[in-house]
C-alpha positions as a Python dict, from the first residue, in 0.01 Angstrom:
ca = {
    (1, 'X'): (0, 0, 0),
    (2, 'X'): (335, 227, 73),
    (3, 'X'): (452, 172, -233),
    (4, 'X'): (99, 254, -449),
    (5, 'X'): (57, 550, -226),
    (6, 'X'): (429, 689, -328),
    (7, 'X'): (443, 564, -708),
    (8, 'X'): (225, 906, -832),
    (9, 'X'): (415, 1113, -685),
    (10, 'X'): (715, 926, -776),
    (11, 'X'): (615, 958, -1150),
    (12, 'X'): (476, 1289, -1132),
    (13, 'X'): (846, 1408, -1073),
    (14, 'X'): (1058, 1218, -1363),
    (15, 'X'): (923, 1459, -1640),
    (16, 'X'): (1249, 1596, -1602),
    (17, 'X'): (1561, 1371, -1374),
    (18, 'X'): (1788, 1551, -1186),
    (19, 'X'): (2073, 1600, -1385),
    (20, 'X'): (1953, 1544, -1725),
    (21, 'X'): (1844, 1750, -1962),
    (22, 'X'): (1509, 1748, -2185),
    (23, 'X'): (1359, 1877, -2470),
    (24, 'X'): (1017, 2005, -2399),
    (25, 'X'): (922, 2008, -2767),
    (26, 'X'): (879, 1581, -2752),
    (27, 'X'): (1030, 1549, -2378),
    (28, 'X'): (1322, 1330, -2510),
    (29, 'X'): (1648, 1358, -2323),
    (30, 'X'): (1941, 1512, -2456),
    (31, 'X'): (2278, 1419, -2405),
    (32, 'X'): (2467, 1718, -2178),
    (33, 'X'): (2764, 1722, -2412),
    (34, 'X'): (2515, 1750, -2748),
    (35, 'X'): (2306, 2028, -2557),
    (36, 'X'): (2613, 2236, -2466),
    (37, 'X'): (2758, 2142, -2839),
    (38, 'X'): (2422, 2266, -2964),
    (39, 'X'): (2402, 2583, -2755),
    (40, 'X'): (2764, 2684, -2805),
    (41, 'X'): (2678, 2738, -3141),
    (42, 'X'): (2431, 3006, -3088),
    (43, 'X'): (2459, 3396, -3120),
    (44, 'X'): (2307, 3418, -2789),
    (45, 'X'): (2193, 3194, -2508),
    (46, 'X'): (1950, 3272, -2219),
    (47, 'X'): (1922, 3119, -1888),
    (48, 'X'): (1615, 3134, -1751),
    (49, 'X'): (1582, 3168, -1337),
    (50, 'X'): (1416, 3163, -1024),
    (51, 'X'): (1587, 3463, -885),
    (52, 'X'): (1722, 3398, -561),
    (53, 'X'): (1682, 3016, -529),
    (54, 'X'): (2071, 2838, -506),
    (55, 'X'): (1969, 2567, -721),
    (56, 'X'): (1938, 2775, -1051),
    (57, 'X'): (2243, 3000, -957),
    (58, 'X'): (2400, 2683, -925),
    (59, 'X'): (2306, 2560, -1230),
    (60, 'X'): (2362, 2904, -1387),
    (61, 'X'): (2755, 2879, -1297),
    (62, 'X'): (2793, 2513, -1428),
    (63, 'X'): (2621, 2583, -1748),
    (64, 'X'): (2869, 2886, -1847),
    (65, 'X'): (3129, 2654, -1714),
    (66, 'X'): (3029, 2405, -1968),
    (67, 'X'): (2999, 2714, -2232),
    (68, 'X'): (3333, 2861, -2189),
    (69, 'X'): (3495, 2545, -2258),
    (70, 'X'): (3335, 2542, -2611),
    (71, 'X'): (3330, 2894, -2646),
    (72, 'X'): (3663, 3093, -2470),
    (73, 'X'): (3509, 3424, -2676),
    (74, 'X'): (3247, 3478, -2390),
    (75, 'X'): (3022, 3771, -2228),
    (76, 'X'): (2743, 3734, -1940),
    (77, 'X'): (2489, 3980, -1953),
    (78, 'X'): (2294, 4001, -1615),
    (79, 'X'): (1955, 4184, -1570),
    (80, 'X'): (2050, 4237, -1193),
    (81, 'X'): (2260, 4573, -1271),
    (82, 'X'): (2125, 4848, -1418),
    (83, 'X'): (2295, 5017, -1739),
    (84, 'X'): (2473, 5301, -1493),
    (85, 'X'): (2670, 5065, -1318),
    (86, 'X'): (2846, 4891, -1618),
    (87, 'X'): (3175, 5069, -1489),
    (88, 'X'): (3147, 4928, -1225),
    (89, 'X'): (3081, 4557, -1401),
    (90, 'X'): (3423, 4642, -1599),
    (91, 'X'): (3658, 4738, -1306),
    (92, 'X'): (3504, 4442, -1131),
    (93, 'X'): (3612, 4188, -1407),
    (94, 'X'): (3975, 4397, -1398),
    (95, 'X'): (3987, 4291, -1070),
    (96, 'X'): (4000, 4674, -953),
    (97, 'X'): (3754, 4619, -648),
    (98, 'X'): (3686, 4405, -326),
    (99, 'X'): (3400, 4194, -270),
    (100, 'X'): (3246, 4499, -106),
    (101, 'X'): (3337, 4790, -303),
    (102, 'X'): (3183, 4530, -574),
    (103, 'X'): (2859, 4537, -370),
    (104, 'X'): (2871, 4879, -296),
    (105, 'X'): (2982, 5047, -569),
    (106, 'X'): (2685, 4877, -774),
    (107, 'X'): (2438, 4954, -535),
    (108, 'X'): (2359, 4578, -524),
    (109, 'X'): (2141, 4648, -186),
    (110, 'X'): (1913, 4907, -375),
    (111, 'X'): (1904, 4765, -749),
    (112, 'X'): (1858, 4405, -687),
    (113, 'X'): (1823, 4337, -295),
    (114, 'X'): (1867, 3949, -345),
    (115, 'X'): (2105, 3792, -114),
    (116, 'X'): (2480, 3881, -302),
    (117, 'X'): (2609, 3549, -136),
    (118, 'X'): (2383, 3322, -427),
    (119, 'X'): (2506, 3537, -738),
    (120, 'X'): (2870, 3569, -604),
    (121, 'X'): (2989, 3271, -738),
    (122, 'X'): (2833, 3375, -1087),
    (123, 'X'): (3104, 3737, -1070),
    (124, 'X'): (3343, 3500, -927),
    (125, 'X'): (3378, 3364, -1209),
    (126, 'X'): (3343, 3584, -1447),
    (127, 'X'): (3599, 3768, -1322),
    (128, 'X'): (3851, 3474, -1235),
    (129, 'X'): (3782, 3398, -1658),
    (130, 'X'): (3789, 3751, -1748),
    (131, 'X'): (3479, 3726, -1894),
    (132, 'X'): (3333, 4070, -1972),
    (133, 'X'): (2949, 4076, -1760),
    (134, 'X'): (2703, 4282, -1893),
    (135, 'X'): (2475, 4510, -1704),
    (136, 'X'): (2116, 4426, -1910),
    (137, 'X'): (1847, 4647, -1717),
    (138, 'X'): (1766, 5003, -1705),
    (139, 'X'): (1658, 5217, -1398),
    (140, 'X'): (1305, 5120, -1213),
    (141, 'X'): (1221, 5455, -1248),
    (142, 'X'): (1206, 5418, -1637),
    (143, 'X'): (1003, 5105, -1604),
    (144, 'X'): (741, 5296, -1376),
    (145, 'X'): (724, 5567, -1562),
    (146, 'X'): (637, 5399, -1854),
    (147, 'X'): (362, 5166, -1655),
    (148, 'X'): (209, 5514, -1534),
    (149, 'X'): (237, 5709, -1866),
    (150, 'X'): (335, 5469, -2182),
    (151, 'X'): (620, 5439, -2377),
    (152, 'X'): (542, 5695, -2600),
    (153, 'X'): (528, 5939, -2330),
    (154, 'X'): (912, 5886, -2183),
    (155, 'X'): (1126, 6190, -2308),
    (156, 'X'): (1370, 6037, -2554),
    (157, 'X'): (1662, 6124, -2338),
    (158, 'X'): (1482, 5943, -1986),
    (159, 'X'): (1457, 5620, -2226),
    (160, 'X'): (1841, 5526, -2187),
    (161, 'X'): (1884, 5431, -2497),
    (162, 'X'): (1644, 5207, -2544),
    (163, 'X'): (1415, 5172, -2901),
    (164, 'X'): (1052, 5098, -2950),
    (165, 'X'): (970, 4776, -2844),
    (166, 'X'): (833, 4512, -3121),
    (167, 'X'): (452, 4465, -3109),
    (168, 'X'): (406, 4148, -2863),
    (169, 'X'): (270, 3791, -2951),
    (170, 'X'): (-59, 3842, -2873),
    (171, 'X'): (-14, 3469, -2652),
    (172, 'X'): (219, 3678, -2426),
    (173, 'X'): (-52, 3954, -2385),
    (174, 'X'): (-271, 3693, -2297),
    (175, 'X'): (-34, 3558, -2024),
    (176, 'X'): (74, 3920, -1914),
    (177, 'X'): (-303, 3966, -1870),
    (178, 'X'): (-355, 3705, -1630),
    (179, 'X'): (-79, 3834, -1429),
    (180, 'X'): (-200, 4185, -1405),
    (181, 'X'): (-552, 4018, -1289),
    (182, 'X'): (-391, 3829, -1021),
    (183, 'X'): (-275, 4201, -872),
    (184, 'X'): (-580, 4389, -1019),
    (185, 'X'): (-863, 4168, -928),
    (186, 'X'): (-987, 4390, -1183),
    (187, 'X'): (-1322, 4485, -1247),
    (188, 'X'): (-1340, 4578, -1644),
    (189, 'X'): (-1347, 4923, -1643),
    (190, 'X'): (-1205, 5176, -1930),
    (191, 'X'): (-975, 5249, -1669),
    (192, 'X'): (-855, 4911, -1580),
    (193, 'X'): (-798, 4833, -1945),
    (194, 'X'): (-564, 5144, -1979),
    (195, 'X'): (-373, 5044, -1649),
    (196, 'X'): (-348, 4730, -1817),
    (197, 'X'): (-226, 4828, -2160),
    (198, 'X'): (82, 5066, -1948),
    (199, 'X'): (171, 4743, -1769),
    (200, 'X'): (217, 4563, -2070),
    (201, 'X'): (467, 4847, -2232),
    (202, 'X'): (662, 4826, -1919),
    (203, 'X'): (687, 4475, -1989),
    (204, 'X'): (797, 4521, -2341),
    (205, 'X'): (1049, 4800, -2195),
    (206, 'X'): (1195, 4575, -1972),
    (207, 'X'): (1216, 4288, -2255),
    (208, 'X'): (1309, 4530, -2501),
    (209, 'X'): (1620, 4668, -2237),
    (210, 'X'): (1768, 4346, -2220),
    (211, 'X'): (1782, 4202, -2544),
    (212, 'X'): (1895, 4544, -2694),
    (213, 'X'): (2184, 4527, -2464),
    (214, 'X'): (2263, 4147, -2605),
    (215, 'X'): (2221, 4244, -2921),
    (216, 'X'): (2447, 4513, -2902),
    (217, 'X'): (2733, 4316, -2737),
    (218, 'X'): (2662, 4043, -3005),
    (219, 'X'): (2762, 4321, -3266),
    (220, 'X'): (3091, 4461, -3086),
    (221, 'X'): (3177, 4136, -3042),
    (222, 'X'): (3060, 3873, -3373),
    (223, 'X'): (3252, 3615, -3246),
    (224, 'X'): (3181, 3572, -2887),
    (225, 'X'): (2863, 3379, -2750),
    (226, 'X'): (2694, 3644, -2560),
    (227, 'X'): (2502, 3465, -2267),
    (228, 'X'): (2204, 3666, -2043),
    (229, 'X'): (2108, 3529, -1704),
    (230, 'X'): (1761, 3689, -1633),
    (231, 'X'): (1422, 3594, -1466),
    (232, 'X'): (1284, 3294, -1693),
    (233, 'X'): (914, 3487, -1723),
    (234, 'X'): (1162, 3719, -1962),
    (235, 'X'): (1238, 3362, -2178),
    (236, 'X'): (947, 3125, -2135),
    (237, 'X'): (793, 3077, -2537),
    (238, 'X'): (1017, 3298, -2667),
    (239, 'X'): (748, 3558, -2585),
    (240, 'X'): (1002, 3838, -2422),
    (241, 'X'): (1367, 3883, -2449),
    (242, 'X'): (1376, 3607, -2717),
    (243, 'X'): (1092, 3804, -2956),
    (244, 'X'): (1259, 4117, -2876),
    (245, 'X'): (1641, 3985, -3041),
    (246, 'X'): (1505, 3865, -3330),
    (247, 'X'): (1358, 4199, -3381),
    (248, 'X'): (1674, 4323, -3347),
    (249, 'X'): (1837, 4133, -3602),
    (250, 'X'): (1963, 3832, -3368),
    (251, 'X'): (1849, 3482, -3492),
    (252, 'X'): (2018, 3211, -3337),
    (253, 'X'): (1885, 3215, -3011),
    (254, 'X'): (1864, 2892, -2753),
    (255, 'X'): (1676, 2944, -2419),
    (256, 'X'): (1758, 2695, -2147),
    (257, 'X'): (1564, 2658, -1813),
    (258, 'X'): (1590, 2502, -1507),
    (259, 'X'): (1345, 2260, -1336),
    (260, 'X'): (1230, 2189, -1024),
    (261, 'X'): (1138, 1820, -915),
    (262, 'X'): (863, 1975, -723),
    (263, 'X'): (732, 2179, -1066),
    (264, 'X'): (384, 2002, -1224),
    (265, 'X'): (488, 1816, -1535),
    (266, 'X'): (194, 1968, -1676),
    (267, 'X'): (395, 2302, -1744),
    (268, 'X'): (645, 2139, -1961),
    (269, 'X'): (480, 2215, -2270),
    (270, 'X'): (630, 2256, -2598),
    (271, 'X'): (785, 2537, -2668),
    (272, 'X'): (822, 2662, -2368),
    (273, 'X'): (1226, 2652, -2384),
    (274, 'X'): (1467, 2486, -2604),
    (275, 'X'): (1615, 2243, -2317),
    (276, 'X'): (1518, 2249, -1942),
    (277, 'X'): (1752, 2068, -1662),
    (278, 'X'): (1669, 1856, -1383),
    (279, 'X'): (1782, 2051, -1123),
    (280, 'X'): (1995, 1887, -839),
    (281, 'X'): (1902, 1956, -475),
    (282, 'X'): (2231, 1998, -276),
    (283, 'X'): (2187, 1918, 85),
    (284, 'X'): (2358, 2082, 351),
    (285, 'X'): (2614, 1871, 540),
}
């Protein structure tokens, strides 16, 4: 009886093994060595995270580990630094600063507030590599202001540098609506609709900030596999960061994910990301 009460559960969790990676398209495994082959290839590779939760920042360092080896002509783009601080990225990977003129000097407390301790080793080794990092975001401030007054309204020179977002899939409008509901509880008024529509441009903005930054370093630099760690809502379908690059020009994308043996097999659908990895739970000793 033990054993038919565990077996569901049991089963329920081997969508994806720990260690092993899948292809959601037909949820066949892949071969680690053929998936980093296959994503070394790329112009631009995304890792897709649960901010904040060691597993994936784990995961995170031993998949650029795996890249570098294939691909020595390397740069990590992270969305936890805004653009200002990219001196501060660049004097870091010089090995100019401390561990905590690193932290303070990118005002890691106010811009990203995660625990530094989970992303360290990610800097680390970056820096020990002298791999160039990033800095993918823009100022909060230019996100709300464009989910209080639109896109359109931002002052060219408040937009640092960022270009019109492409129109959305309207799939991703449909999921970005469901999200807004969950904080809205909305009743359908004109007005709800317009907050709505503003919350999707700062979405786009946000999208749009990143992958303009990868494209970018995917132009200075033609032969290096640019690689952007951000949250995975920004890579899931292809719907954000991914639909933003190709507007800009970049084609060969892969998207990678990381799963949790808790997650509902259910949400490994197809297309969701070109590989996802068993993630493996590290207990403490």
């Amino acid at each position: 009886m033990f054993a038919l009460l565990v077996w569901p559960v049991a089963a329920a969790q081997t969508c994806v093994p720990p260690g092993a990676w899948i292809r959601p398209a037909d949820r066949s495994p892949i071969a680690a060595e053929a998936m980093m082959a296959v994503a070394a290839r790329a112009e631009v590779v995304l890792l897709g995270e649960r901010h904040a939760h060691a597993p994936h920042q784990r995961w995170e360092l031993e998949t650029l580990h795996a890249l570098h080896a294939r691909r020595p002509q390397m740069a990590i783009g992270f969305e936890m630094f805004p653009r200002r601080v990219q001196p501060v990225l660049d004097r870091w990977v010089a090995g100019e600063l401390t561990v905590e003129d690193f932290v303070r000097e990118s005002d890691w407390d106010k811009v990203w507030r995660y625990d530094f301790e989970l992303y360290r080793p990610l800097f680390e080794y970056a820096r020990a590599q002298r791999i160039p990092m990033l800095a993918l975001n823009v100022e909060q401030a230019l996100v709300r202001e464009t989910g209080a007054n639109g896109f359109a309204a931002v002052p060219p020179e408040r937009r640092e540098g960022v270009s019109a977002p492409a129109k959305p899939a309207r799939a991703y409008v449909g999921r970005l609506r469901e999200i807004y509901a969950q904080h809205r509880r909305g009743a359908k008024t004109a007005a709800n609709r317009s907050g709505f529509e503003r919350f999707v441009e700062a979405q786009l903005l946000w999208d749009r900030a990143m992958a303009q930054a990868l494209a970018q370093a995917r132009q200075a630099h033609p032969d290096a596999l640019i690689v952007g760690v951000m949250g995975r809502g920004h890579v899931e379908y292809g719907y954000g960061v991914p639909h933003q690059l190709r507007d800009l020009g970049v084609q060969r994308i892969v998207s990678l994910l990381a799963w949790e043996k808790e997650a509902d097999c259910k949400d490994l659908r197809p297309g969701i990301a070109d590989a996802v990895y068993g993630l493996v739970e590290h207990n403490a000793s």
